[in-house]
Short mmCIF file of C-alpha atoms in Angstrom, two decimals:
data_model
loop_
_atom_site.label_atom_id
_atom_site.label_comp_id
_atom_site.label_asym_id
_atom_site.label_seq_id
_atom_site.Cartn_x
_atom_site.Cartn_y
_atom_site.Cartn_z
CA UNK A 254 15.10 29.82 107.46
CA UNK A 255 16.30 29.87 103.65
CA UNK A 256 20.56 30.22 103.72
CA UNK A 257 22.92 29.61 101.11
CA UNK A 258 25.32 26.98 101.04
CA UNK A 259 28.74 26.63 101.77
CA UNK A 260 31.01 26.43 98.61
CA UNK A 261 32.28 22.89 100.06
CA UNK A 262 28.75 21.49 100.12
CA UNK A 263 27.70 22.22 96.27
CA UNK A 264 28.70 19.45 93.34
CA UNK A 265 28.71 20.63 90.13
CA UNK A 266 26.35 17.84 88.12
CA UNK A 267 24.68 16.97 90.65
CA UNK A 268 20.89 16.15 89.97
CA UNK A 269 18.76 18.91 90.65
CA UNK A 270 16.12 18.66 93.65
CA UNK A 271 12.81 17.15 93.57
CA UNK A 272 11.36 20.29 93.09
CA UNK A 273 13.57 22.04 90.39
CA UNK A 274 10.51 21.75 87.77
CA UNK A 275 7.75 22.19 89.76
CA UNK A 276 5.22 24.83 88.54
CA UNK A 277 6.05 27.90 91.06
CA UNK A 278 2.87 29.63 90.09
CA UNK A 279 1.51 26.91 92.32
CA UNK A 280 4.35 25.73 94.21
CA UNK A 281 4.23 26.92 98.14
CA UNK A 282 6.33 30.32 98.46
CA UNK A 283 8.66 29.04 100.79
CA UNK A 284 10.10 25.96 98.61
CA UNK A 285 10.27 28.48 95.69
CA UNK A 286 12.47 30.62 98.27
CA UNK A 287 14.47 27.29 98.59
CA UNK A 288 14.61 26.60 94.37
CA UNK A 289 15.99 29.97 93.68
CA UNK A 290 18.65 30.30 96.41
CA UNK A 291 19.62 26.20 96.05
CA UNK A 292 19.27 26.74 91.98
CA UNK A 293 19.51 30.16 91.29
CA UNK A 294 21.65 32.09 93.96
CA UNK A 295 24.52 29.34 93.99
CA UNK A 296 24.98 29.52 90.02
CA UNK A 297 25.35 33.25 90.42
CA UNK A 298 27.94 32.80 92.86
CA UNK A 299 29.77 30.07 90.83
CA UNK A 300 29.57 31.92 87.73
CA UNK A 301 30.63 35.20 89.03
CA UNK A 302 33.93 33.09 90.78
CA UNK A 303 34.69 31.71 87.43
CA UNK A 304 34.22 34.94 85.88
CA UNK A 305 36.60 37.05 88.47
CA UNK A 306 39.32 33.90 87.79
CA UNK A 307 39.31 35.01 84.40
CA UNK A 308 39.39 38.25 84.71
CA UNK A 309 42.28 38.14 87.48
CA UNK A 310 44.36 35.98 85.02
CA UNK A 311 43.98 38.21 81.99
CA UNK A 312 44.96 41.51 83.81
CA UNK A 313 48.10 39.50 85.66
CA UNK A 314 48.82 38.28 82.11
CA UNK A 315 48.14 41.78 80.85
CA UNK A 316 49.34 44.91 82.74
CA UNK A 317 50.03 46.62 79.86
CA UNK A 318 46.71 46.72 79.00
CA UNK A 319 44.46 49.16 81.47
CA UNK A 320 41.38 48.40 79.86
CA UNK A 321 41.25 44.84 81.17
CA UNK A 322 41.26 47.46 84.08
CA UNK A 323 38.71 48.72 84.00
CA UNK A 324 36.96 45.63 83.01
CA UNK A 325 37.53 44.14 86.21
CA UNK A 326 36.60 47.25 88.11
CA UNK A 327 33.12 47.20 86.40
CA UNK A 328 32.89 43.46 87.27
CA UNK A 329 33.66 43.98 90.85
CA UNK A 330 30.70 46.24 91.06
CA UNK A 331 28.01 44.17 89.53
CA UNK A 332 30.13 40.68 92.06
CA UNK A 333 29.48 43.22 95.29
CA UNK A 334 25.95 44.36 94.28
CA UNK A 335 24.74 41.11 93.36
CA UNK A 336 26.47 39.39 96.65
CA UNK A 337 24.62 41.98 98.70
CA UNK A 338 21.25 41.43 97.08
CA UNK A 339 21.58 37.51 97.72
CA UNK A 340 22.80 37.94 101.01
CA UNK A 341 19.41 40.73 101.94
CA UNK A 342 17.34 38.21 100.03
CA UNK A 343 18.52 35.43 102.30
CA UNK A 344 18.32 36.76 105.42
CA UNK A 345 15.91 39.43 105.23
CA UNK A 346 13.08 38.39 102.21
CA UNK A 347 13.02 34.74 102.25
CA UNK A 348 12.81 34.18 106.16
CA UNK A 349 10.02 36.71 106.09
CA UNK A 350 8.63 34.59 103.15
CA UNK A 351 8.83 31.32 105.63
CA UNK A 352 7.15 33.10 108.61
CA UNK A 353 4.30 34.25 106.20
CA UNK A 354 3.72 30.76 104.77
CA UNK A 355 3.89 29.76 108.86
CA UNK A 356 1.10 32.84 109.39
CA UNK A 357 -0.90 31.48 106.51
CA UNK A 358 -0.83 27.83 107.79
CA UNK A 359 -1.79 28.55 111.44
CA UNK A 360 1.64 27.41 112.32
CA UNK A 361 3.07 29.00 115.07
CA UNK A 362 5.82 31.62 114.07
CA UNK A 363 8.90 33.14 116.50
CA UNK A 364 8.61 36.61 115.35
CA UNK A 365 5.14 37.93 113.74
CA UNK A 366 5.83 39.46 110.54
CA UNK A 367 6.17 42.69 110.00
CA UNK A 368 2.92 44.62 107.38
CA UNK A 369 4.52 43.96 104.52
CA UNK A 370 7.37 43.27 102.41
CA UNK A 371 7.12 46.50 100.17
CA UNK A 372 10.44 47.98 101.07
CA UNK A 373 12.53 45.54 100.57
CA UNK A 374 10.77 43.77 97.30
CA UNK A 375 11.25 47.61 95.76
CA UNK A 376 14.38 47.34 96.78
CA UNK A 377 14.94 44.00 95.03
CA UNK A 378 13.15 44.99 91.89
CA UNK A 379 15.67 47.74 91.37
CA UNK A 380 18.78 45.88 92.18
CA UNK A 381 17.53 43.60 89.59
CA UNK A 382 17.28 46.69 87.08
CA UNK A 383 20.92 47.89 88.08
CA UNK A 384 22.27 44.75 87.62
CA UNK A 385 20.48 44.48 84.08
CA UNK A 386 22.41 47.90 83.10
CA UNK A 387 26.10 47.29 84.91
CA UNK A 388 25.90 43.98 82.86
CA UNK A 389 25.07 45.41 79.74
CA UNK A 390 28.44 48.04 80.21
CA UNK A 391 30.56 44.82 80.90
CA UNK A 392 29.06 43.08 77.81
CA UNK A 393 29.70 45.85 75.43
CA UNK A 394 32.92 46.94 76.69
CA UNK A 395 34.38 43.37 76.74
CA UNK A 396 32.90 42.93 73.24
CA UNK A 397 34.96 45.35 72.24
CA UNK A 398 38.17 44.00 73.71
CA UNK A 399 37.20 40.22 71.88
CA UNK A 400 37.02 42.24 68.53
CA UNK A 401 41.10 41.91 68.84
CA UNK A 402 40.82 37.96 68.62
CA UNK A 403 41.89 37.86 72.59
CA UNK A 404 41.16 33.86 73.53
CA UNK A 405 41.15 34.54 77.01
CA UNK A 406 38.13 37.10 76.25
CA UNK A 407 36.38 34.91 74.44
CA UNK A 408 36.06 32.77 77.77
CA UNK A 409 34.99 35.96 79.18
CA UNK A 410 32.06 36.35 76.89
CA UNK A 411 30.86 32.85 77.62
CA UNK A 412 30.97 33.42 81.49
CA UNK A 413 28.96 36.45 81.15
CA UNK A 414 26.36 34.69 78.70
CA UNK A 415 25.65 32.39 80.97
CA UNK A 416 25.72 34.81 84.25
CA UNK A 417 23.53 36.71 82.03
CA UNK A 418 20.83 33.87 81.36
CA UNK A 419 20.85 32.94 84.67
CA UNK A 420 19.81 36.22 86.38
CA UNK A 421 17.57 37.14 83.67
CA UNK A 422 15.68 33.52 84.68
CA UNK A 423 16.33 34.39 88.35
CA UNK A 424 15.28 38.11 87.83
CA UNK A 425 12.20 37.16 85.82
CA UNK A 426 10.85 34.45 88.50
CA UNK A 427 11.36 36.58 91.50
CA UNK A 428 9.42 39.60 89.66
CA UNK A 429 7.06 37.82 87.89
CA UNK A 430 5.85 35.24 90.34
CA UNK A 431 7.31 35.60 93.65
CA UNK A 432 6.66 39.26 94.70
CA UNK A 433 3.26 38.73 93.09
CA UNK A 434 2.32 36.55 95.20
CA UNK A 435 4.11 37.46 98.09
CA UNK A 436 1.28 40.36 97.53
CA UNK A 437 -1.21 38.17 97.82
CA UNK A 438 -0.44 36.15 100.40
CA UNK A 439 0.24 39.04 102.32
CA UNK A 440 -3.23 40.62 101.47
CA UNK A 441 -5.04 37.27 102.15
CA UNK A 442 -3.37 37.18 105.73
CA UNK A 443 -4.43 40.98 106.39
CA UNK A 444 -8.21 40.27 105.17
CA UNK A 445 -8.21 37.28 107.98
CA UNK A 446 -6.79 39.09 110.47
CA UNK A 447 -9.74 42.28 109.75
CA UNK A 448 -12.52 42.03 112.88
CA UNK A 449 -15.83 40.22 111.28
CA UNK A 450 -18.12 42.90 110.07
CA UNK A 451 -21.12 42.83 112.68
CA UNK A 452 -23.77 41.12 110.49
CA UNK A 453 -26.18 42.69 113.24
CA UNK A 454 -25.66 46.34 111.25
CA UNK A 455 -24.77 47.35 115.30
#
């Protein structure tokens, strides 16, 4: 089963695994599962600490200012809808993922798999989309608030740059190739598992 990491067992530059530049149009599903919660889903969650440690020192430095706020109420949004989509992906998606890559290999498998993973990749799709717009409100309003020369928003800015490049690389492999060919794999199972056609015409 794909989990996430504790906090205690990541290291910032360390070298990244064996297969963080494999093709993943090619690459079995489950190791891509693996790449983008080891890769991905750990640099969200390090980026969106880093972020909130900001923010929490600008409006304790700040009170007087209630847009900083409101900033950080925004923020808190996109942190709990993003933690929630990780955590669904990891133990809902991915460990379907691993017992459909089982299925597909003949390996035996604790729980059969359910149909299909429609739902929840739906689901997915649009927390990516959500996340895409509550970002884009954070961006704009803390633009504003650098306008005034404010150092500590400038540190802000860069945070959310890079959160922002990150999911859109996360977002964009996960719609792109994964629930693709999570489709696939899922119709290539179903198609084995129809009865043979009677080549008798009985």
């Amino acid at each position: 089963m794909v989990a996430h990491r504790h906090p205690e067992e990541r290291r910032r530059g360390a070298p990244p695994p064996a297969h963080a530049h494999a093709d993943w149009h090619r690459a079995p599903l489950d190791q891509l599962c693996r790449h983008i919660v080891d890769h991905h889903h750990e640099r969200t969650r390090d980026l969106l600490t880093r972020a909130q440690h900001i923010l929490g020192e600008m409006v304790a430095g700040y009170p007087d200012r209630p847009e900083l706020g409101e900033l950080k109420a925004m923020f808190e949004i996109l942190e709990d809808d993003l933690v929630r989509h990780m955590l669904v992906e990891e133990m809902v998606l991915f460990p379907y993922v691993d017992r459909l890559v089982a299925t597909a290999a003949g390996r035996p498998v604790e729980d059969a798999p359910p149909t299909h993973a429609e739902g929840s990749v739906n689901v997915a799709r649009n927390d990516h989309e959500n996340a895409t717009v509550l970002l884009a409100g954070i961006r704009r309003l803390a633009d504003q608030l650098a306008a005034r020369g404010d150092e500590d928003m400038t540190r802000m800015l860069e945070a959310l740059a890079q959160l922002e490049g990150d999911l859109d690389a996360h977002s964009g492999l996960e719609d792109n190739v994964l629930f693709p060919r999570l489709r696939e794999l899922e119709e290539l199972i179903e198609a084995a598992e129809r009865p043979s056609r009677d080549t008798t015409g009985r």
